[in-house]
Amino acid sequence: MGTCSIDHSHQEVVNKLDSQLDFLPSHLYEGAQQFLKTGLRQEELNELFHLLKKYDLVSMEERQMRNKQMEQLIKK
């Protein structure tokens, strides 16, 4: 993921997650929901937002890569 200078709010990340519900594996969606209920640093919010951004439009290979990154992030 490229670096972005925009800080995304908790609500923006929740909205982005909800917008990708139909495309994400259910375990990642549910895991991300739980992850968002914890106290997150801005860096973590931004990282999750960018993993979700345009998820529905990327190739299967890119999705698999993002899935792995998301799994690592939400396991923290």
PDB file of C-alpha atoms in Angstrom:
ATOM      1  CA  MET A   1       0.000   0.000   0.000  1.00  0.00           C
ATOM      2  CA  GLY A   2       1.246   3.448  -0.768  1.00  0.00           C
ATOM      3  CA  THR A   3       1.667   5.984   1.966  1.00  0.00           C
ATOM      4  CA  CYS A   4      -1.184   8.449   2.339  1.00  0.00           C
ATOM      5  CA  SER A   5      -1.049  11.701   4.262  1.00  0.00           C
ATOM      6  CA  ILE A   6      -4.802  11.706   4.968  1.00  0.00           C
ATOM      7  CA  ASP A   7      -5.912  10.521   8.395  1.00  0.00           C
ATOM      8  CA  HIS A   8      -9.135   8.537   8.201  1.00  0.00           C
ATOM      9  CA  SER A   9     -11.639   8.703  11.045  1.00  0.00           C
ATOM     10  CA  HIS A  10     -12.974   5.642  12.806  1.00  0.00           C
ATOM     11  CA  GLN A  11     -16.357   6.209  11.132  1.00  0.00           C
ATOM     12  CA  GLU A  12     -14.783   6.455   7.666  1.00  0.00           C
ATOM     13  CA  VAL A  13     -13.109   3.087   8.210  1.00  0.00           C
ATOM     14  CA  VAL A  14     -16.375   1.535   9.457  1.00  0.00           C
ATOM     15  CA  ASN A  15     -18.176   2.900   6.377  1.00  0.00           C
ATOM     16  CA  LYS A  16     -15.466   1.570   4.061  1.00  0.00           C
ATOM     17  CA  LEU A  17     -15.638  -1.855   5.729  1.00  0.00           C
ATOM     18  CA  ASP A  18     -19.423  -1.938   5.331  1.00  0.00           C
ATOM     19  CA  SER A  19     -19.137  -0.942   1.667  1.00  0.00           C
ATOM     20  CA  GLN A  20     -16.932  -3.995   1.009  1.00  0.00           C
ATOM     21  CA  LEU A  21     -19.102  -6.499   2.917  1.00  0.00           C
ATOM     22  CA  ASP A  22     -20.169  -8.366  -0.227  1.00  0.00           C
ATOM     23  CA  PHE A  23     -16.569  -8.800  -1.400  1.00  0.00           C
ATOM     24  CA  LEU A  24     -14.618  -9.644   1.758  1.00  0.00           C
ATOM     25  CA  PRO A  25     -14.315 -13.164   3.157  1.00  0.00           C
ATOM     26  CA  SER A  26     -16.677 -13.332   6.142  1.00  0.00           C
ATOM     27  CA  HIS A  27     -13.902 -14.084   8.647  1.00  0.00           C
ATOM     28  CA  LEU A  28     -12.079 -10.908   7.617  1.00  0.00           C
ATOM     29  CA  TYR A  29     -15.202  -8.782   7.778  1.00  0.00           C
ATOM     30  CA  GLU A  30     -16.065 -10.081  11.244  1.00  0.00           C
ATOM     31  CA  GLY A  31     -12.456  -9.829  12.408  1.00  0.00           C
ATOM     32  CA  ALA A  32     -12.214  -6.247  11.185  1.00  0.00           C
ATOM     33  CA  GLN A  33     -15.463  -5.375  12.972  1.00  0.00           C
ATOM     34  CA  GLN A  34     -14.020  -6.690  16.243  1.00  0.00           C
ATOM     35  CA  PHE A  35     -10.704  -4.951  15.567  1.00  0.00           C
ATOM     36  CA  LEU A  36     -12.522  -1.639  15.136  1.00  0.00           C
ATOM     37  CA  LYS A  37     -14.088  -2.034  18.581  1.00  0.00           C
ATOM     38  CA  THR A  38     -10.651  -1.854  20.194  1.00  0.00           C
ATOM     39  CA  GLY A  39      -8.746   1.362  20.792  1.00  0.00           C
ATOM     40  CA  LEU A  40      -6.831   1.861  17.567  1.00  0.00           C
ATOM     41  CA  ARG A  41      -3.986   4.176  16.718  1.00  0.00           C
ATOM     42  CA  GLN A  42      -4.432   6.484  13.734  1.00  0.00           C
ATOM     43  CA  GLU A  43      -1.825   4.472  11.843  1.00  0.00           C
ATOM     44  CA  GLU A  44      -3.923   1.303  12.236  1.00  0.00           C
ATOM     45  CA  LEU A  45      -7.097   3.049  11.069  1.00  0.00           C
ATOM     46  CA  ASN A  46      -5.284   4.370   8.006  1.00  0.00           C
ATOM     47  CA  GLU A  47      -3.778   0.969   7.199  1.00  0.00           C
ATOM     48  CA  LEU A  48      -7.125  -0.809   7.404  1.00  0.00           C
ATOM     49  CA  PHE A  49      -8.816   1.896   5.318  1.00  0.00           C
ATOM     50  CA  HIS A  50      -6.259   1.494   2.543  1.00  0.00           C
ATOM     51  CA  LEU A  51      -6.492  -2.291   2.571  1.00  0.00           C
ATOM     52  CA  LEU A  52     -10.253  -1.926   2.097  1.00  0.00           C
ATOM     53  CA  LYS A  53     -10.089   0.887  -0.462  1.00  0.00           C
ATOM     54  CA  LYS A  54     -11.246  -0.330  -3.898  1.00  0.00           C
ATOM     55  CA  TYR A  55     -11.020  -3.931  -2.637  1.00  0.00           C
ATOM     56  CA  ASP A  56     -13.932  -4.842  -4.912  1.00  0.00           C
ATOM     57  CA  LEU A  57     -12.058  -3.610  -7.998  1.00  0.00           C
ATOM     58  CA  VAL A  58      -8.666  -5.281  -7.549  1.00  0.00           C
ATOM     59  CA  SER A  59      -7.525  -8.588  -9.029  1.00  0.00           C
ATOM     60  CA  MET A  60      -7.841 -11.862  -7.113  1.00  0.00           C
ATOM     61  CA  GLU A  61      -4.067 -11.861  -6.637  1.00  0.00           C
ATOM     62  CA  GLU A  62      -4.207  -8.383  -5.092  1.00  0.00           C
ATOM     63  CA  ARG A  63      -7.139  -9.448  -2.894  1.00  0.00           C
ATOM     64  CA  GLN A  64      -5.164 -12.415  -1.581  1.00  0.00           C
ATOM     65  CA  MET A  65      -2.255 -10.144  -0.726  1.00  0.00           C
ATOM     66  CA  ARG A  66      -4.563  -7.676   1.029  1.00  0.00           C
ATOM     67  CA  ASN A  67      -6.310 -10.521   2.861  1.00  0.00           C
ATOM     68  CA  LYS A  68      -2.976 -11.649   4.321  1.00  0.00           C
ATOM     69  CA  GLN A  69      -2.086  -8.105   5.342  1.00  0.00           C
ATOM     70  CA  MET A  70      -5.519  -7.621   6.899  1.00  0.00           C
ATOM     71  CA  GLU A  71      -5.221 -10.888   8.826  1.00  0.00           C
ATOM     72  CA  GLN A  72      -1.878  -9.771  10.242  1.00  0.00           C
ATOM     73  CA  LEU A  73      -3.250  -6.358  11.181  1.00  0.00           C
ATOM     74  CA  ILE A  74      -6.379  -7.575  12.948  1.00  0.00           C
ATOM     75  CA  LYS A  75      -4.483 -10.259  14.905  1.00  0.00           C
ATOM     76  CA  LYS A  76      -2.444  -7.594  16.720  1.00  0.00           C
TER      77      LYS A  76
END
